[in-house]
CSV table of C-alpha atoms and ligand atoms in Angstrom, one decimal:
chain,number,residue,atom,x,y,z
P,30,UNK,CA,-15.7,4.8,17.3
P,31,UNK,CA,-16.6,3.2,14.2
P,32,UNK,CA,-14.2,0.3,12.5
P,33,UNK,CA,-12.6,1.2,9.1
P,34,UNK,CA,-13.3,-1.2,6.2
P,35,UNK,CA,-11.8,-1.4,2.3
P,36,UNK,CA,-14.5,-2.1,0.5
P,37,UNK,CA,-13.0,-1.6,-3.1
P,38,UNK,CA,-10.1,-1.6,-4.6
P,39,UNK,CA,-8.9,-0.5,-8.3
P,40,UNK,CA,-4.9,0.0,-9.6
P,41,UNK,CA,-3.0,0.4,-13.1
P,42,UNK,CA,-0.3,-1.4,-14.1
P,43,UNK,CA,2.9,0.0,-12.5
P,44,UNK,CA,5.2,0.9,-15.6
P,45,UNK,CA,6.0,3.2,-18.5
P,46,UNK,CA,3.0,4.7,-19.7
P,47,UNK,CA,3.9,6.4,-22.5
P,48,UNK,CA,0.2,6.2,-24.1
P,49,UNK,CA,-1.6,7.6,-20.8
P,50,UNK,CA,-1.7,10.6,-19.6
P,51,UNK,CA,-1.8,11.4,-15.4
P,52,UNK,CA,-5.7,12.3,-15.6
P,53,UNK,CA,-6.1,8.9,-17.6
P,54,UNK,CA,-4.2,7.0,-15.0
P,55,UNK,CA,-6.1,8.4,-12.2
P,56,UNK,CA,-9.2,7.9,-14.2
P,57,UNK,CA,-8.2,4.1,-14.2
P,58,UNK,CA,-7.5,3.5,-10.9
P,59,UNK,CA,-10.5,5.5,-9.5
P,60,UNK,CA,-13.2,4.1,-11.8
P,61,UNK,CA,-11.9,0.5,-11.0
P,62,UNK,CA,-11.8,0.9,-7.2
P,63,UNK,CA,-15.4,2.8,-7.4
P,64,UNK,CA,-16.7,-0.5,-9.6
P,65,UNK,CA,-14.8,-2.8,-7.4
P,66,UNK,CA,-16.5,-1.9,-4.6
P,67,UNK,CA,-20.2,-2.1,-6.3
P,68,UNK,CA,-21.2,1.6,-5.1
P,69,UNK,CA,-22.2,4.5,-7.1
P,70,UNK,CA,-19.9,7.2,-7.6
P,71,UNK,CA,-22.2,9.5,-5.8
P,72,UNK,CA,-22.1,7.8,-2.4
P,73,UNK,CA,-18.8,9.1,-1.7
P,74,UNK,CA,-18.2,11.8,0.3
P,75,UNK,CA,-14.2,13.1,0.0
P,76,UNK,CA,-11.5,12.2,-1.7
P,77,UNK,CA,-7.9,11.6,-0.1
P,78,UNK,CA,-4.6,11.5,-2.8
P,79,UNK,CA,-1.3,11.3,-2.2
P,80,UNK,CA,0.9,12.6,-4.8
P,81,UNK,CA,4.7,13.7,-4.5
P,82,UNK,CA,6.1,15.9,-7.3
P,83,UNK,CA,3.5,16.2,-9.6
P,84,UNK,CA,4.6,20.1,-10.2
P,85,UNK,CA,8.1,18.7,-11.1
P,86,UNK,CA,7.1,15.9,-13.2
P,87,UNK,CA,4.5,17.2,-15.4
P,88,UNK,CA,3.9,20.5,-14.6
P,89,UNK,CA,0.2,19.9,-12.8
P,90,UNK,CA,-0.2,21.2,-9.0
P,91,UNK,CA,-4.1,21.2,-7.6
P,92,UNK,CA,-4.0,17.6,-7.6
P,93,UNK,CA,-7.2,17.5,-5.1
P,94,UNK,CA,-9.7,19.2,-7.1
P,95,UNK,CA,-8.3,17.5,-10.7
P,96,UNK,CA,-8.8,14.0,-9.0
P,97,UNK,CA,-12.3,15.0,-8.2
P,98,UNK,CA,-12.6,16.9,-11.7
P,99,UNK,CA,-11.4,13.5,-13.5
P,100,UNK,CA,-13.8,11.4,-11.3
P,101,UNK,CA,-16.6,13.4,-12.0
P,102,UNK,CA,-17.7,14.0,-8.4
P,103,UNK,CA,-17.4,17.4,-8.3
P,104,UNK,CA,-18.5,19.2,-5.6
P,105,UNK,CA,-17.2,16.4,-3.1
P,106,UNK,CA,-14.0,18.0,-1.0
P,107,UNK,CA,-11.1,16.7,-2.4
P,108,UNK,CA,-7.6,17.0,-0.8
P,109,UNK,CA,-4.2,16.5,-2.2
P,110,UNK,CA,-1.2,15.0,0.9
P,111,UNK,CA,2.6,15.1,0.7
P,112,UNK,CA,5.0,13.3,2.2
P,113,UNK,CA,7.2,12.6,-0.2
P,114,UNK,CA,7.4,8.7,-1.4
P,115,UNK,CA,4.7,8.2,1.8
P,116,UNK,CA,2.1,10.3,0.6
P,117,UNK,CA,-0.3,7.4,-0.3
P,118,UNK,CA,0.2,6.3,2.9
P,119,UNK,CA,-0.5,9.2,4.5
P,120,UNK,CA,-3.3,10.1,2.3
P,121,UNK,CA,-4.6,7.1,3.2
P,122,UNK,CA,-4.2,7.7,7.5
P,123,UNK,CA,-6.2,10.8,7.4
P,124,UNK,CA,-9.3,9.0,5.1
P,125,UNK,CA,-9.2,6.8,8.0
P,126,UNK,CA,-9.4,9.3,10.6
P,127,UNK,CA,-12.2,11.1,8.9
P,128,UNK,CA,-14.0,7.9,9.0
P,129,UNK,CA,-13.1,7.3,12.4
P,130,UNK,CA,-13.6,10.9,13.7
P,131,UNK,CA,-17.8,10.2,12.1
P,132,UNK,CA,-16.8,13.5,9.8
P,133,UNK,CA,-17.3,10.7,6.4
P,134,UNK,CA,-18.7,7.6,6.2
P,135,UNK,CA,-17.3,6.6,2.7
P,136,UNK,CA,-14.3,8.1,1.1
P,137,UNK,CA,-12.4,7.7,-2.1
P,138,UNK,CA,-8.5,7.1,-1.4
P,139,UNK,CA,-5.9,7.4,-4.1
P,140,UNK,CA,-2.3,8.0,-5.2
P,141,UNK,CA,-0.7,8.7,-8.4
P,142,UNK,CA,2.4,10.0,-10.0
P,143,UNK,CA,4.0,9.7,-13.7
P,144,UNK,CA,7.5,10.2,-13.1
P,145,UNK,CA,9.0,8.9,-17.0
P,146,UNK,CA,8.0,12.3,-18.5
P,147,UNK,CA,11.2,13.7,-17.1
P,148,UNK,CA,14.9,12.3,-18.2
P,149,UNK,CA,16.1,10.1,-15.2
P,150,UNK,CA,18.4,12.9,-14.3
P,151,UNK,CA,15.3,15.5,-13.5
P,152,UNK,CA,13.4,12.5,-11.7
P,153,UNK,CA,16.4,12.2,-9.1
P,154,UNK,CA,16.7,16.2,-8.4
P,155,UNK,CA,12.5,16.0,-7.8
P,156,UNK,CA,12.9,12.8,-5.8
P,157,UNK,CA,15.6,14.7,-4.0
P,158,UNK,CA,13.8,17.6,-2.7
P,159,UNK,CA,12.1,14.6,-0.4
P,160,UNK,CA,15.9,15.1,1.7
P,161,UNK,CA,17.3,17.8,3.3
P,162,UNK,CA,17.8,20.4,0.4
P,163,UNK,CA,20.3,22.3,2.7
P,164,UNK,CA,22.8,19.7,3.7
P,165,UNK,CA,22.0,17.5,1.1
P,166,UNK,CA,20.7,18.3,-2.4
P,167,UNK,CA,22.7,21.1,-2.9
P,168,UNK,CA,25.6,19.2,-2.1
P,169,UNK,CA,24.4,16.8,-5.3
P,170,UNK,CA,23.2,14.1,-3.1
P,171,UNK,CA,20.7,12.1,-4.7
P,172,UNK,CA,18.2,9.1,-2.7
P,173,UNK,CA,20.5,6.1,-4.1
P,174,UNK,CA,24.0,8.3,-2.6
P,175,UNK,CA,21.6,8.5,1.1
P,176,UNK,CA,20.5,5.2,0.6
P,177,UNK,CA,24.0,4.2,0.1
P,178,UNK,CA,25.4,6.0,3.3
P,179,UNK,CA,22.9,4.2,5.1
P,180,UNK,CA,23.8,0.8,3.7
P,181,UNK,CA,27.8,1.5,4.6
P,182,UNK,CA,26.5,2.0,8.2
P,183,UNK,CA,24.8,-1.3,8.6
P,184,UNK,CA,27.4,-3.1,6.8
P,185,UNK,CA,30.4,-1.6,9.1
P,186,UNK,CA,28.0,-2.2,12.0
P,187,UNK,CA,26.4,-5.6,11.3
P,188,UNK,CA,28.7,-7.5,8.8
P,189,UNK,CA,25.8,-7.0,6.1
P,190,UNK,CA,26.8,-8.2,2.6
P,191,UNK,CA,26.3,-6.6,-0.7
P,192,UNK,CA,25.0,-10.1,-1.6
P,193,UNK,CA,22.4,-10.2,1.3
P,194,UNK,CA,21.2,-6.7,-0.7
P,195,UNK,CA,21.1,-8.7,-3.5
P,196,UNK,CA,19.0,-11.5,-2.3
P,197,UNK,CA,16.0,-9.2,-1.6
P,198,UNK,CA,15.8,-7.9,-5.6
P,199,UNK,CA,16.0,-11.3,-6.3
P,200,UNK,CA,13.0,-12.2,-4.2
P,201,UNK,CA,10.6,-9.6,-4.7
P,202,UNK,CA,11.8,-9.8,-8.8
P,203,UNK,CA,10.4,-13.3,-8.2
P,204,UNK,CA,7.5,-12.0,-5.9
P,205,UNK,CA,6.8,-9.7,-9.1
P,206,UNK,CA,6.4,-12.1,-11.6
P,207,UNK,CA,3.0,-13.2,-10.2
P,208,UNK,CA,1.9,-10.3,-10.2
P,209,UNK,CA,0.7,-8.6,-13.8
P,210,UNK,CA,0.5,-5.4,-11.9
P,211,UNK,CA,4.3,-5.3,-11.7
P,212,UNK,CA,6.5,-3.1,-14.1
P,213,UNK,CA,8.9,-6.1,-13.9
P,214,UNK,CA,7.8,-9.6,-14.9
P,215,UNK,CA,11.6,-11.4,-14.5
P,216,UNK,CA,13.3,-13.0,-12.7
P,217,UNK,CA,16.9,-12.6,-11.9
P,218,UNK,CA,20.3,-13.7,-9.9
P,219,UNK,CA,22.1,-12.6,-7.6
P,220,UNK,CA,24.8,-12.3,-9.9
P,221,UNK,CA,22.0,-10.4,-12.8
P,222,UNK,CA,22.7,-8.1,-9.4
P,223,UNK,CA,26.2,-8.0,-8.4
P,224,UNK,CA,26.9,-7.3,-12.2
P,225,UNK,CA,24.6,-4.1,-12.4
P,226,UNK,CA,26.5,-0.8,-12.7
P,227,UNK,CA,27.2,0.9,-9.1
P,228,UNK,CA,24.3,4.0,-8.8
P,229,UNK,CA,26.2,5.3,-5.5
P,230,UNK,CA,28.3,2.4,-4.2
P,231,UNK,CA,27.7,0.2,-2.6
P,232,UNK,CA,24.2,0.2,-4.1
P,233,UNK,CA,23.9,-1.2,-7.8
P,234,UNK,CA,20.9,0.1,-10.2
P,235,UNK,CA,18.9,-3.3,-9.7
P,236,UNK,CA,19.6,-2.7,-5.8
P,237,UNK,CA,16.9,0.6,-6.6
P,238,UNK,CA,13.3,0.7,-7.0
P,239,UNK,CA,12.5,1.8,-10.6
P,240,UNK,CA,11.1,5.2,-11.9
P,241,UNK,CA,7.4,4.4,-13.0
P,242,UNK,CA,4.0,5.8,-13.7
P,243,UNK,CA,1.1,4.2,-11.6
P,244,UNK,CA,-2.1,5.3,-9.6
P,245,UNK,CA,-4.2,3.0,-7.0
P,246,UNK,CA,-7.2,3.7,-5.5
P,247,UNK,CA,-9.3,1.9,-2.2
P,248,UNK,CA,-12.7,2.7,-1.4
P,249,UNK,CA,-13.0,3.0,2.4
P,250,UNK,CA,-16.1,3.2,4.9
P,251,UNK,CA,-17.7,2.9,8.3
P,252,UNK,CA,-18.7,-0.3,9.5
P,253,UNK,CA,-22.2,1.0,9.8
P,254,UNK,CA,-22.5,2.0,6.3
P,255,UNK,CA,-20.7,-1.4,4.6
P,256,UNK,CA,-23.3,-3.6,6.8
P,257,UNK,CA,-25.9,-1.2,5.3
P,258,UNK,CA,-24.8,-1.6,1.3
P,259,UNK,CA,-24.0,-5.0,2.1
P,260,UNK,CA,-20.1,-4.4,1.5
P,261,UNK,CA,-17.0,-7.1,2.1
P,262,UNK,CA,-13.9,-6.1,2.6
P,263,UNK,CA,-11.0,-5.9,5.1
P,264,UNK,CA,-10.4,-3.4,8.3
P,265,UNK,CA,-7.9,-1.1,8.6
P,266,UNK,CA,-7.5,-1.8,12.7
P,267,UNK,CA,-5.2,0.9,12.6
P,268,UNK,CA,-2.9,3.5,10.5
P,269,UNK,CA,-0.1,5.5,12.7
P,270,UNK,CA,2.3,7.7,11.7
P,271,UNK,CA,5.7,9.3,13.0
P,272,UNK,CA,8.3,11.8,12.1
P,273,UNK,CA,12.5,12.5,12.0
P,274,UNK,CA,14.8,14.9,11.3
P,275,UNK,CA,14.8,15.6,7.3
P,276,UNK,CA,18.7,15.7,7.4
P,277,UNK,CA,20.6,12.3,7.9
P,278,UNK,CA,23.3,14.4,9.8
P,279,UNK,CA,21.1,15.0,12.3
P,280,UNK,CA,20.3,11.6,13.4
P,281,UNK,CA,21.5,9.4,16.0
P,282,UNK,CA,22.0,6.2,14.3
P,283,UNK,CA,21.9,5.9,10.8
P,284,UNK,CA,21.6,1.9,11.0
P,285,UNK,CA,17.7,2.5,12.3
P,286,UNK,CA,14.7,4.6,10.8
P,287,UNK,CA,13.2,6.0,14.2
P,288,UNK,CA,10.0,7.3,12.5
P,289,UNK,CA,9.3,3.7,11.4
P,290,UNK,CA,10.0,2.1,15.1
P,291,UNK,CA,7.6,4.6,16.6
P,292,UNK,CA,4.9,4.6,13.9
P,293,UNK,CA,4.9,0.4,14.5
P,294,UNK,CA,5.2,0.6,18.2
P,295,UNK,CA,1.9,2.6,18.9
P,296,UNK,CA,0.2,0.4,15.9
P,297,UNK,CA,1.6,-2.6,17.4
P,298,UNK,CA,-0.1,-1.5,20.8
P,299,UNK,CA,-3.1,-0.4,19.1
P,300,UNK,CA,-4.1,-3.5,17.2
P,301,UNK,CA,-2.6,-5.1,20.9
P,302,UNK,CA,-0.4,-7.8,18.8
P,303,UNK,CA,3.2,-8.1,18.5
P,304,UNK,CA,5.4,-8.0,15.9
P,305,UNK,CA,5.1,-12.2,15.2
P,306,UNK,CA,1.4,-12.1,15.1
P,307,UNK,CA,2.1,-10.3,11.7
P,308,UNK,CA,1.7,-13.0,8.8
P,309,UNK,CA,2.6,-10.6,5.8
P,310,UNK,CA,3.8,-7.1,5.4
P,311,UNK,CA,4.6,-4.9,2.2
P,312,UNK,CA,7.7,-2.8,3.7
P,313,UNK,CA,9.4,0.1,2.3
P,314,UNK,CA,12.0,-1.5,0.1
P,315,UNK,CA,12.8,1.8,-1.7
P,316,UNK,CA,16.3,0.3,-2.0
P,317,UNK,CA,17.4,-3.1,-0.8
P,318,UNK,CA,18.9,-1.8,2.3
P,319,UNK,CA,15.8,-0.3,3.3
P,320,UNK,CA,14.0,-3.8,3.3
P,321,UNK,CA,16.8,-5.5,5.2
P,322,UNK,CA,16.7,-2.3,8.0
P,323,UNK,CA,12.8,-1.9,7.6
P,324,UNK,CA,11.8,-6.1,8.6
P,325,UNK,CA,14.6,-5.0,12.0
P,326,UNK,CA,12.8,-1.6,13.0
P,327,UNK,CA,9.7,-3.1,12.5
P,328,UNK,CA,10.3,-5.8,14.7
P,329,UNK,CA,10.7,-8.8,12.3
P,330,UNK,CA,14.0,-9.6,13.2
P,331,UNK,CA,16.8,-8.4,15.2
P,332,UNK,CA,18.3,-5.7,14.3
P,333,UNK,CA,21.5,-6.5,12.5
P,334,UNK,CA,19.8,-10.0,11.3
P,335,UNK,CA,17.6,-8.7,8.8
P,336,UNK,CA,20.2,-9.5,5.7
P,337,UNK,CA,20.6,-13.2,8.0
P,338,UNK,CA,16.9,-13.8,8.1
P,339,UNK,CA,17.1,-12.7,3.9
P,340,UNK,CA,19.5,-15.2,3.1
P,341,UNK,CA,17.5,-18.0,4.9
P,342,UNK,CA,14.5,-17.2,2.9
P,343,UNK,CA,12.7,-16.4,5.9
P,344,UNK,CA,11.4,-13.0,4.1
P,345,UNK,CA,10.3,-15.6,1.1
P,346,UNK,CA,6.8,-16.3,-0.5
P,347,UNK,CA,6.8,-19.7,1.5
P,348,UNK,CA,9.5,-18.2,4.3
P,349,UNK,CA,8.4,-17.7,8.1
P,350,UNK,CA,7.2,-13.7,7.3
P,351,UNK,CA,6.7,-13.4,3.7
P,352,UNK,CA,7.9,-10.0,2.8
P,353,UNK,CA,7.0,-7.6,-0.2
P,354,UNK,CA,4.4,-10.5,-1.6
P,355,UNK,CA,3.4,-8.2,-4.3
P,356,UNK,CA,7.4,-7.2,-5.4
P,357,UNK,CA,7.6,-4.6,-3.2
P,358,UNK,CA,8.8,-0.6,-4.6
P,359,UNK,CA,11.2,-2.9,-6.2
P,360,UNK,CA,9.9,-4.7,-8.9
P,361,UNK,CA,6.3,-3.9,-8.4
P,362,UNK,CA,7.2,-0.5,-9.2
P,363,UNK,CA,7.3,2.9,-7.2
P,364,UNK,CA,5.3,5.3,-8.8
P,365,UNK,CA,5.7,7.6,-5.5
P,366,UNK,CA,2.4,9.1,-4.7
P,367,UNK,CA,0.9,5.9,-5.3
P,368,UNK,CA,2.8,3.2,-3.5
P,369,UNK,CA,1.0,3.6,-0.2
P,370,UNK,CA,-2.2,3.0,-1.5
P,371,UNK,CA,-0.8,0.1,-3.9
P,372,UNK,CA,0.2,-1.5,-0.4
P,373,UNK,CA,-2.8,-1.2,1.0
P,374,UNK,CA,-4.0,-3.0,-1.8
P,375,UNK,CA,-2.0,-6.1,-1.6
P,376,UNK,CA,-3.4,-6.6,2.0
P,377,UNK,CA,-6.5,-6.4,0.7
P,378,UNK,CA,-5.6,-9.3,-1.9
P,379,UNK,CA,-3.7,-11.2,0.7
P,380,UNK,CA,-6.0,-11.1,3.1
P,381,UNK,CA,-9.5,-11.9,0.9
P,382,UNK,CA,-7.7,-14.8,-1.1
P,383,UNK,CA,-7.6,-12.7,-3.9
P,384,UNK,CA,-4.0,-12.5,-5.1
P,385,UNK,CA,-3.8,-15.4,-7.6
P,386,UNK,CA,-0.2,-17.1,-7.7
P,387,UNK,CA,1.1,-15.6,-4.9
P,388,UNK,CA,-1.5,-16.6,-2.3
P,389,UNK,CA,-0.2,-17.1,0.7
P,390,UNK,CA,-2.0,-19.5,2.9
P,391,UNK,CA,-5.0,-18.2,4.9
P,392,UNK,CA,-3.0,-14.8,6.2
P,393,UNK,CA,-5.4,-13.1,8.6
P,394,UNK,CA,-2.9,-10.0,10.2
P,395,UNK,CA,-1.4,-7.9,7.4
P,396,UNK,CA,1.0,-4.8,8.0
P,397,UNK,CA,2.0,-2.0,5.5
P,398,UNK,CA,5.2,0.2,6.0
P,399,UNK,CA,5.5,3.6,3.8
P,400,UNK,CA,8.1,5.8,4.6
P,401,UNK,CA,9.2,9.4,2.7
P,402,UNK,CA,12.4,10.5,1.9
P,403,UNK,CA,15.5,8.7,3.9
P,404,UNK,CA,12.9,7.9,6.9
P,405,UNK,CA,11.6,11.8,7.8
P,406,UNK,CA,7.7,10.6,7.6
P,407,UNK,CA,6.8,7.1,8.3
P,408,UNK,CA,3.2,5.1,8.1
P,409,UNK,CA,2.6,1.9,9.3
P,410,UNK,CA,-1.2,0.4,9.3
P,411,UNK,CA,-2.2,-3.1,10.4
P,412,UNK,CA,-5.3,-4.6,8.7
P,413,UNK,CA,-7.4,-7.8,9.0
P,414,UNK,CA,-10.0,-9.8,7.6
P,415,UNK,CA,-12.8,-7.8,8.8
P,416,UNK,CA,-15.3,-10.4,9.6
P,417,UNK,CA,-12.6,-12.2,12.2
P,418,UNK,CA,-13.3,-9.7,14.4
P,419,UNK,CA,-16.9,-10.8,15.2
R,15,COA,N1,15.7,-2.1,-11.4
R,15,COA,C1,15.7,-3.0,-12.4
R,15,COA,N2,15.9,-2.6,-13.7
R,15,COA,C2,16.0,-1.3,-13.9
R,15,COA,C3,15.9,-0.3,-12.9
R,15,COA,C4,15.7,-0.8,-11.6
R,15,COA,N3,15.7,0.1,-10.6
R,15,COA,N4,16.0,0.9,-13.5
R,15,COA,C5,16.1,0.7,-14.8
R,15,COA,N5,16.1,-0.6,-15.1
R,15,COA,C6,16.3,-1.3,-16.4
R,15,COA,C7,15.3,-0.7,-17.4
R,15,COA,O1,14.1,-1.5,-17.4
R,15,COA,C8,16.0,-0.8,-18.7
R,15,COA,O2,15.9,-2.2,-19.1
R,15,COA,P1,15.8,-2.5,-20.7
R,15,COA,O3,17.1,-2.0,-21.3
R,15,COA,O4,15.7,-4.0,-20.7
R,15,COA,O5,14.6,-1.8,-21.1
R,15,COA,C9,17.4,-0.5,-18.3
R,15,COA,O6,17.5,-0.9,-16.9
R,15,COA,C10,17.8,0.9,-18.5
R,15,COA,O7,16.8,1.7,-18.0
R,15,COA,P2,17.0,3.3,-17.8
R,15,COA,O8,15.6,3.9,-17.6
R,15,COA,O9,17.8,3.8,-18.9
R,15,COA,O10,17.7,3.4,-16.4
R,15,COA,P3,18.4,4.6,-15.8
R,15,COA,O11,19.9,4.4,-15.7
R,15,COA,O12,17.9,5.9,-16.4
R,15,COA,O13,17.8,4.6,-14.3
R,15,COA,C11,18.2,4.2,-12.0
R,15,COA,C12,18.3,3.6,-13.4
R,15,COA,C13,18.6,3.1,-11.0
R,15,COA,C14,19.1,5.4,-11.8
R,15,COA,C15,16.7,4.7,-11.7
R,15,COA,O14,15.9,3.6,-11.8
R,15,COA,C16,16.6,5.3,-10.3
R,15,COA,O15,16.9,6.5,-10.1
R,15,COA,N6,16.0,4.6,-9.3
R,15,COA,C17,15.8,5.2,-8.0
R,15,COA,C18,14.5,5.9,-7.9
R,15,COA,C19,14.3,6.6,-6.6
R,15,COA,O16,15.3,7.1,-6.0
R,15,COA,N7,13.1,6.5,-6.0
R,15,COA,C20,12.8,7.1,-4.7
R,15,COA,C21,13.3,6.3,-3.6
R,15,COA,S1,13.3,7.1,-2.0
């Protein structure tokens, strides 16, 4: 089987776009990616994009056919995934498979969503419909309330500290302001933290990822044909995937997302490198909790050390396993469809030297981690500077 390269790569800023419209934010990202990676439009076969709620948020299903419509390559096959906040992610899995499989040899990858056309209050019911709308939703739970159950757990369990949550908006606030993709360009304290209004104790608003409007786009391809166009980029060794119960009831631990230790256990084996042969990873951090459990399940640290390893920096810019280089969901931003792909894109910086103050020194092993909902889908994919390979 063929290897998998991004050769191209084109995002928006991740904000409040009041003066752009969804089509004009996938337009962006798509034409940028397409220009990035020095191809015509017309050499590309499909189109993957993830996109959550789209319905909810502004009305627009048939997200598969407008991308293409908005690209201008009709009649290429287009196809819409959903997973809920992993939908880039997983969008971006089954582009990789078709290139794998020999179905494609170069296909367009995106993700959008606009979520600030709705009032906060209609954003969390959409976002919510990524839980269990039985048990949970009806009930009036929202993702910060899950999030927060999840956070009581690990804290009863493993002594973690509101302030350890803290620390990680603080870094990847940090992590953020080198990046002028970021909806937030500040820096703050842990106390700028500790003083934010409880959203579902014990989570605080600047403990959440934002609501945001964003699309990014990669151009992927065979091996074969980048050597043939004479195309750089960096190869996707691998992109697995794993499910869990929708319902946080009806799992076994609560301090642990199983989908995430399964998807990185058979990409671990896979790529056939361990967890510390990892230099970088953009994790999940959906909420600050979900960094501290996502750098445990993913093999990082032990688990029950991951608010430890936060507070020692070792998650930093210049820590041991820089984590969330780019701000992570955040401060980047998490415009949900899009995130996966916006990951994906910060390897792709990382790992080609291209990602200006916030460099970090000669990483050649990069690993995303995408997750929807409270953990139900996860995607983790390992990448690498393609040429190290030869
Ligand atoms: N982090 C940091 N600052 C934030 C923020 C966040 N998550 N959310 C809002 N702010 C800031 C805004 O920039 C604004 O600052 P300004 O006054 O300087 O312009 C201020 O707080 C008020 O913003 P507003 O949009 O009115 O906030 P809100 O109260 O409507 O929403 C949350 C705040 C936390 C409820 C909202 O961001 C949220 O629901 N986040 C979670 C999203 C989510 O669940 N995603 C899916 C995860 S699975």
């Amino acid at each position: 089987m063929t290897d998998v390269v991004i050769v191209g790569t084109g995002m928006t800023k991740f904000g409040e776009h009041w003066d752009k419209s969804f089509r004009e934010l996938i337009a962006e990202a798509g034409i940028k990616a397409i220009a990035d990676a020095g191809i015509g439009g017309e050499k590309i076969e499909a189109i993957y994009g993830g996109c959550m709620a789209s319905g909810r948020f502004i009305g627009q299903e048939h997200i598969g056919a407008l991308i293409a419509d908005q690209l201008g390559l009709n009649p290429v096959p287009s196809t819409r995934c959903e997973a809920a906040c992993a939908s880039g992610g997983v969008a971006l899995r089954n582009a990789y498979i078709a290139i794998k499989s020999g179905e494609h040899n170069i296909i367009a990858v995106g993700g959008i969503e606009k979520m600030t056309e709705v009032s906060t209050e209609e954003a969390s019911f959409a976002l919510g419909g990524a839980g269990d709308q039985e048990t949970e939703l009806f009930h009036g739970a929202t993702f910060p309330s899950l999030y927060a159950l999840l956070a009581r757990r690990h804290m009863h369990e493993f002594g973690t500290t509101e302030e350890q949550m803290a620390m990680v908006a603080v870094k990847n606030h940090s992590n953020a302001t080198k990046n002028p993709n970021a909806q937030f360009q500040r820096e703050i304290t842990i106390d700028t933290v500790m003083k934010s209004p409880y959203v579902a104790e014990p989570i605080k608003v600047m403990d959440c990822s934002p609501i945001t409007d964003g699309a990014a786009a990669v151009i992927i391809c065979s091996k074969e044909k980048a050597e043939e166009l004479g195309l750089k980029g960096i190869e996707i060794v691998t992109s697995e995937q794993a499910s869990d119960t929708l319902a946080l009831t009806d799992r076994k631990r609560l301090t642990e997302l199983n989908a995430t230790k399964e998807a990185a256990k058979k990409a671990y084996a896979k790529a056939g490198i361990k967890p510390k042969d990892v230099d970088f990873a953009e994790v999940h951090d959906c909420f600050t909790i979900a960094e501290i459990m996502a750098i445990e399940d993913l093999g990082f640290f032990k688990k029950g050390e991951g608010g430890k390893a936060t507070e020692q920096g070792k998650t930093a810019l210049n820590g041991e396993k820089p984590i969330n280089t780019s701000g992570g969901l955040k401060a980047k931003g998490h415009p949900v469809g899009a995130t996966g792909i916006a990951q994906a894109i910060e390897a792709y910086n990382q790992l080609l030297g291209k990602a200006g103050e916030r460099q970090l020194k000669n990483p050649k092993i990069g690993l995303t981690h995408n997750i929807g909902g409270s953990g139900a889908t996860a995607v983790v994919s390992i990448f690498r500077k393609w040429r190290d390979k030869k």
